[in-house]
């Protein structure tokens, strides 16, 4: 399961494999599943990652 972070009124989800952040849990879950299985990132998934990683 992706790590969840709440910042203000926004929620972020982090792929624990590659460390990228998403605003959508489903996409973060897809990324994590892909990363764990392939040990690399799927460009079609990571293009949905947030550019500015939220500070915890
Ligand atoms: Zn990932």
Coordinates of C-alpha atoms and ligand atoms in Angstrom, one line a residue:
X1 CA 0.0 0.0 0.0
X2 CA 1.3 3.5 -0.8
X3 CA 2.2 5.7 2.0
X4 CA -0.4 8.4 2.7
X5 CA 0.3 12.0 3.7
X6 CA -2.2 14.7 4.5
X7 CA -1.1 18.2 4.0
X8 CA -3.7 20.9 4.6
X9 CA -6.8 19.8 2.6
X10 CA -4.8 17.7 0.2
X11 CA -3.8 14.1 0.3
X12 CA -0.7 12.6 -1.2
X13 CA 0.3 9.0 -1.8
X14 CA 3.8 7.8 -2.1
X15 CA 5.1 4.8 -4.0
X16 CA 7.3 3.1 -1.4
X17 CA 9.4 1.6 -4.1
X18 CA 10.5 4.6 -6.1
X19 CA 9.5 7.4 -3.7
X20 CA 7.4 9.3 -6.2
X21 CA 4.3 11.1 -5.0
X22 CA 0.8 11.0 -6.4
X23 CA -2.5 12.8 -5.5
X24 CA -4.4 9.7 -6.5
X25 CA -4.2 6.5 -4.4
X26 CA -5.1 4.3 -7.3
X27 CA -2.2 5.6 -9.5
X28 CA 0.2 5.4 -6.5
X29 CA -0.9 1.8 -6.0
X30 CA -0.3 1.1 -9.7
X31 CA 3.1 2.6 -9.5
X32 CA 4.1 0.6 -6.5
X33 CA 2.9 -2.6 -7.9
X34 CA 4.8 -2.0 -11.1
X35 CA 8.0 -0.9 -9.4
X36 CA 8.0 -3.9 -7.0
X37 CA 7.5 -6.3 -9.9
X38 CA 9.7 -4.8 -12.5
X39 CA 12.3 -2.9 -10.4
X40 CA 11.9 0.0 -12.8
X41 CA 9.3 2.7 -13.4
X42 CA 6.6 2.8 -15.9
X43 CA 6.7 6.1 -17.8
X44 CA 3.0 6.2 -18.4
X45 CA 2.4 6.0 -14.7
X46 CA 5.1 8.3 -13.4
X47 CA 4.0 11.1 -15.7
X48 CA 1.1 11.4 -13.3
X49 CA 3.4 11.9 -10.3
X50 CA 3.4 15.3 -8.6
X51 CA 6.3 17.5 -9.5
X52 CA 6.8 19.0 -6.1
X53 CA 7.1 16.4 -3.4
X54 CA 5.2 17.4 -0.3
X55 CA 7.2 17.9 2.9
X56 CA 6.1 15.6 5.7
Ligands
LIG1 ZN1 7.0 3.7 -8.2

